[in-house]
């Protein structure tokens, strides 16, 4: 019965032309997002450099006795807080980029071979896949095999 279902799933495999179009559209969108993310990361790197310089200037002012120890500590604390927030933003941007690329790869593989995802997935993956491909459900009978509700009703 599993083999029958996998054959049924193969009927819903995306054609090569549609797959090429899908890849082109998604890759263009991904490339635009990548460019935006790259610019944002570059900006964060400039801000990081600026904060590192500020940290160094605070230390220099303290060494030159132009800041008290409490002033130095207060200023360093503010710079460190800003640096932590900046680094968190940078990591989140980088993760979003990495997730996007892996999600595109997964979507393409799913469209190329839904049966592979079915056989390798756990029950949760199978439910998501079934709901995605067959939102109105699948019916099985011993005579006709697997059908969607639309096919079964006709």
PDB file of C-alpha atoms in Angstrom:
ATOM      1  CA  UNK A   1       0.000   0.000   0.000  1.00  0.00           C
ATOM      2  CA  UNK A   2       2.924   2.363   0.703  1.00  0.00           C
ATOM      3  CA  UNK A   3       4.218   1.838  -2.823  1.00  0.00           C
ATOM      4  CA  UNK A   4       0.765   2.728  -4.199  1.00  0.00           C
ATOM      5  CA  UNK A   5       0.683   5.898  -2.137  1.00  0.00           C
ATOM      6  CA  UNK A   6       4.172   6.901  -3.290  1.00  0.00           C
ATOM      7  CA  UNK A   7       3.074   6.412  -6.893  1.00  0.00           C
ATOM      8  CA  UNK A   8       0.016   8.543  -6.133  1.00  0.00           C
ATOM      9  CA  UNK A   9       2.261  11.251  -4.682  1.00  0.00           C
ATOM     10  CA  UNK A  10       4.428  11.139  -7.803  1.00  0.00           C
ATOM     11  CA  UNK A  11       1.410  12.202  -9.832  1.00  0.00           C
ATOM     12  CA  UNK A  12       1.615  15.546  -7.992  1.00  0.00           C
ATOM     13  CA  UNK A  13       5.302  16.056  -8.694  1.00  0.00           C
ATOM     14  CA  UNK A  14       5.973  19.457 -10.225  1.00  0.00           C
ATOM     15  CA  UNK A  15       7.021  19.543 -13.882  1.00  0.00           C
ATOM     16  CA  UNK A  16      10.571  20.566 -14.767  1.00  0.00           C
ATOM     17  CA  UNK A  17       9.329  23.800 -16.395  1.00  0.00           C
ATOM     18  CA  UNK A  18       7.367  24.812 -13.306  1.00  0.00           C
ATOM     19  CA  UNK A  19      10.281  23.820 -11.089  1.00  0.00           C
ATOM     20  CA  UNK A  20      12.686  25.973 -13.138  1.00  0.00           C
ATOM     21  CA  UNK A  21      10.268  28.908 -12.940  1.00  0.00           C
ATOM     22  CA  UNK A  22       9.834  28.398  -9.196  1.00  0.00           C
ATOM     23  CA  UNK A  23      13.612  28.303  -8.675  1.00  0.00           C
ATOM     24  CA  UNK A  24      14.107  31.451 -10.768  1.00  0.00           C
ATOM     25  CA  UNK A  25      11.427  33.411  -8.895  1.00  0.00           C
ATOM     26  CA  UNK A  26      12.517  32.273  -5.451  1.00  0.00           C
ATOM     27  CA  UNK A  27      16.214  32.738  -6.179  1.00  0.00           C
ATOM     28  CA  UNK A  28      15.572  36.276  -7.450  1.00  0.00           C
ATOM     29  CA  UNK A  29      13.644  37.111  -4.281  1.00  0.00           C
ATOM     30  CA  UNK A  30      16.288  35.404  -2.160  1.00  0.00           C
ATOM     31  CA  UNK A  31      19.041  37.317  -3.956  1.00  0.00           C
ATOM     32  CA  UNK A  32      17.276  40.618  -3.260  1.00  0.00           C
ATOM     33  CA  UNK A  33      16.898  39.681   0.401  1.00  0.00           C
ATOM     34  CA  UNK A  34      20.544  38.618   0.490  1.00  0.00           C
ATOM     35  CA  UNK A  35      21.617  41.990  -0.907  1.00  0.00           C
ATOM     36  CA  UNK A  36      19.473  43.786   1.680  1.00  0.00           C
ATOM     37  CA  UNK A  37      20.843  41.599   4.473  1.00  0.00           C
ATOM     38  CA  UNK A  38      24.411  42.130   3.265  1.00  0.00           C
ATOM     39  CA  UNK A  39      23.956  45.893   3.337  1.00  0.00           C
ATOM     40  CA  UNK A  40      22.437  45.698   6.808  1.00  0.00           C
ATOM     41  CA  UNK A  41      25.297  43.493   8.036  1.00  0.00           C
ATOM     42  CA  UNK A  42      27.835  45.925   6.555  1.00  0.00           C
ATOM     43  CA  UNK A  43      26.120  48.768   8.398  1.00  0.00           C
ATOM     44  CA  UNK A  44      26.220  46.790  11.639  1.00  0.00           C
ATOM     45  CA  UNK A  45      29.920  46.083  11.093  1.00  0.00           C
ATOM     46  CA  UNK A  46      30.549  49.837  10.706  1.00  0.00           C
ATOM     47  CA  UNK A  47      28.634  50.465  13.921  1.00  0.00           C
ATOM     48  CA  UNK A  48      30.631  47.709  15.630  1.00  0.00           C
ATOM     49  CA  UNK A  49      33.872  49.339  14.492  1.00  0.00           C
ATOM     50  CA  UNK A  50      32.619  52.686  15.768  1.00  0.00           C
ATOM     51  CA  UNK A  51      31.735  51.195  19.156  1.00  0.00           C
ATOM     52  CA  UNK A  52      35.155  49.544  19.421  1.00  0.00           C
ATOM     53  CA  UNK A  53      36.769  52.920  18.713  1.00  0.00           C
ATOM     54  CA  UNK A  54      34.552  54.568  21.301  1.00  0.00           C
ATOM     55  CA  UNK A  55      35.586  51.919  23.833  1.00  0.00           C
ATOM     56  CA  UNK A  56      39.230  52.632  23.042  1.00  0.00           C
ATOM     57  CA  UNK A  57      38.719  56.423  23.383  1.00  0.00           C
ATOM     58  CA  UNK A  58      37.071  55.934  26.784  1.00  0.00           C
ATOM     59  CA  UNK A  59      40.073  53.937  27.972  1.00  0.00           C
ATOM     60  CA  UNK A  60      42.433  56.597  26.588  1.00  0.00           C
ATOM     61  CA  UNK A  61      40.520  59.360  28.378  1.00  0.00           C
ATOM     62  CA  UNK A  62      40.721  57.393  31.600  1.00  0.00           C
ATOM     63  CA  UNK A  63      44.457  56.812  31.161  1.00  0.00           C
ATOM     64  CA  UNK A  64      44.923  60.546  30.509  1.00  0.00           C
ATOM     65  CA  UNK A  65      42.940  61.176  33.727  1.00  0.00           C
ATOM     66  CA  UNK A  66      40.172  63.007  31.892  1.00  0.00           C
ATOM     67  CA  UNK A  67      37.596  60.513  33.184  1.00  0.00           C
ATOM     68  CA  UNK A  68      37.178  59.166  36.685  1.00  0.00           C
ATOM     69  CA  UNK A  69      36.979  55.440  37.197  1.00  0.00           C
ATOM     70  CA  UNK A  70      33.216  55.622  37.782  1.00  0.00           C
ATOM     71  CA  UNK A  71      32.730  57.687  34.603  1.00  0.00           C
ATOM     72  CA  UNK A  72      34.880  55.235  32.665  1.00  0.00           C
ATOM     73  CA  UNK A  73      32.908  52.269  34.025  1.00  0.00           C
ATOM     74  CA  UNK A  74      29.579  53.936  33.242  1.00  0.00           C
ATOM     75  CA  UNK A  75      30.649  54.756  29.668  1.00  0.00           C
ATOM     76  CA  UNK A  76      32.116  51.276  29.095  1.00  0.00           C
ATOM     77  CA  UNK A  77      28.900  49.730  30.367  1.00  0.00           C
ATOM     78  CA  UNK A  78      26.855  51.766  27.867  1.00  0.00           C
ATOM     79  CA  UNK A  79      29.190  50.832  25.003  1.00  0.00           C
ATOM     80  CA  UNK A  80      29.106  47.161  26.001  1.00  0.00           C
ATOM     81  CA  UNK A  81      25.291  47.183  26.099  1.00  0.00           C
ATOM     82  CA  UNK A  82      25.155  48.768  22.647  1.00  0.00           C
ATOM     83  CA  UNK A  83      27.706  46.230  21.385  1.00  0.00           C
ATOM     84  CA  UNK A  84      25.673  43.312  22.755  1.00  0.00           C
ATOM     85  CA  UNK A  85      22.508  44.553  21.044  1.00  0.00           C
ATOM     86  CA  UNK A  86      24.394  45.130  17.815  1.00  0.00           C
ATOM     87  CA  UNK A  87      25.979  41.667  17.828  1.00  0.00           C
ATOM     88  CA  UNK A  88      22.594  40.083  18.528  1.00  0.00           C
ATOM     89  CA  UNK A  89      21.095  41.920  15.552  1.00  0.00           C
ATOM     90  CA  UNK A  90      24.001  40.809  13.385  1.00  0.00           C
ATOM     91  CA  UNK A  91      23.603  37.153  14.392  1.00  0.00           C
ATOM     92  CA  UNK A  92      19.859  37.301  13.745  1.00  0.00           C
ATOM     93  CA  UNK A  93      20.426  38.718  10.262  1.00  0.00           C
ATOM     94  CA  UNK A  94      22.999  36.046   9.473  1.00  0.00           C
ATOM     95  CA  UNK A  95      20.694  33.291  10.757  1.00  0.00           C
ATOM     96  CA  UNK A  96      17.811  34.628   8.673  1.00  0.00           C
ATOM     97  CA  UNK A  97      19.993  34.471   5.599  1.00  0.00           C
ATOM     98  CA  UNK A  98      21.127  30.914   6.375  1.00  0.00           C
ATOM     99  CA  UNK A  99      17.563  29.801   7.065  1.00  0.00           C
ATOM    100  CA  UNK A 100      16.364  31.308   3.803  1.00  0.00           C
ATOM    101  CA  UNK A 101      18.905  29.373   1.774  1.00  0.00           C
ATOM    102  CA  UNK A 102      18.141  26.066   3.489  1.00  0.00           C
ATOM    103  CA  UNK A 103      14.394  26.672   3.154  1.00  0.00           C
ATOM    104  CA  UNK A 104      14.738  27.227  -0.595  1.00  0.00           C
ATOM    105  CA  UNK A 105      16.708  24.004  -0.939  1.00  0.00           C
ATOM    106  CA  UNK A 106      14.094  22.109   1.073  1.00  0.00           C
ATOM    107  CA  UNK A 107      11.210  23.529  -0.973  1.00  0.00           C
ATOM    108  CA  UNK A 108      12.879  22.588  -4.257  1.00  0.00           C
ATOM    109  CA  UNK A 109      13.601  19.070  -3.029  1.00  0.00           C
ATOM    110  CA  UNK A 110      10.014  18.719  -1.851  1.00  0.00           C
ATOM    111  CA  UNK A 111       8.685  19.781  -5.237  1.00  0.00           C
ATOM    112  CA  UNK A 112      11.103  17.432  -7.013  1.00  0.00           C
ATOM    113  CA  UNK A 113      10.262  14.367  -4.958  1.00  0.00           C
ATOM    114  CA  UNK A 114       7.423  14.522  -2.438  1.00  0.00           C
ATOM    115  CA  UNK A 115       7.610  10.747  -1.985  1.00  0.00           C
ATOM    116  CA  UNK A 116      11.133  11.022  -0.610  1.00  0.00           C
ATOM    117  CA  UNK A 117       9.942  13.448   2.068  1.00  0.00           C
ATOM    118  CA  UNK A 118       7.073  11.113   2.842  1.00  0.00           C
ATOM    119  CA  UNK A 119       9.279   8.058   3.322  1.00  0.00           C
ATOM    120  CA  UNK A 120      11.925   9.906   5.344  1.00  0.00           C
ATOM    121  CA  UNK A 121       9.586  12.059   7.440  1.00  0.00           C
ATOM    122  CA  UNK A 122       8.057  11.370  10.816  1.00  0.00           C
ATOM    123  CA  UNK A 123       4.296  11.503  11.367  1.00  0.00           C
ATOM    124  CA  UNK A 124       4.273  15.286  11.818  1.00  0.00           C
ATOM    125  CA  UNK A 125       6.075  15.782   8.482  1.00  0.00           C
ATOM    126  CA  UNK A 126       3.689  13.361   6.792  1.00  0.00           C
ATOM    127  CA  UNK A 127       0.661  15.240   8.111  1.00  0.00           C
ATOM    128  CA  UNK A 128       2.024  18.588   6.932  1.00  0.00           C
ATOM    129  CA  UNK A 129       2.904  17.123   3.548  1.00  0.00           C
ATOM    130  CA  UNK A 130      -0.494  15.472   3.145  1.00  0.00           C
ATOM    131  CA  UNK A 131      -2.314  18.686   4.111  1.00  0.00           C
ATOM    132  CA  UNK A 132      -0.139  20.700   1.760  1.00  0.00           C
ATOM    133  CA  UNK A 133      -0.631  18.482  -1.289  1.00  0.00           C
ATOM    134  CA  UNK A 134      -4.128  17.220  -0.471  1.00  0.00           C
ATOM    135  CA  UNK A 135      -5.850  19.930   1.601  1.00  0.00           C
ATOM    136  CA  UNK A 136      -9.233  18.184   1.229  1.00  0.00           C
ATOM    137  CA  UNK A 137      -7.821  14.796   2.153  1.00  0.00           C
ATOM    138  CA  UNK A 138      -7.056  11.493   0.465  1.00  0.00           C
ATOM    139  CA  UNK A 139      -9.339   8.492   0.157  1.00  0.00           C
ATOM    140  CA  UNK A 140      -8.306   4.887  -0.340  1.00  0.00           C
ATOM    141  CA  UNK A 141     -10.483   2.067  -1.556  1.00  0.00           C
ATOM    142  CA  UNK A 142      -9.421  -1.428  -2.549  1.00  0.00           C
ATOM    143  CA  UNK A 143     -10.723  -1.124  -6.129  1.00  0.00           C
ATOM    144  CA  UNK A 144      -9.537   2.332  -7.217  1.00  0.00           C
ATOM    145  CA  UNK A 145      -6.598   2.850  -4.837  1.00  0.00           C
ATOM    146  CA  UNK A 146      -5.724   6.327  -3.645  1.00  0.00           C
ATOM    147  CA  UNK A 147      -7.796   9.282  -4.779  1.00  0.00           C
ATOM    148  CA  UNK A 148      -8.517  12.803  -3.708  1.00  0.00           C
ATOM    149  CA  UNK A 149     -12.050  13.709  -2.704  1.00  0.00           C
ATOM    150  CA  UNK A 150     -12.539  15.454  -6.067  1.00  0.00           C
ATOM    151  CA  UNK A 151     -11.529  12.321  -8.022  1.00  0.00           C
ATOM    152  CA  UNK A 152     -13.561  10.051  -5.767  1.00  0.00           C
ATOM    153  CA  UNK A 153     -16.693  12.163  -6.109  1.00  0.00           C
ATOM    154  CA  UNK A 154     -16.679  11.955  -9.933  1.00  0.00           C
TER     155      UNK A 154
END
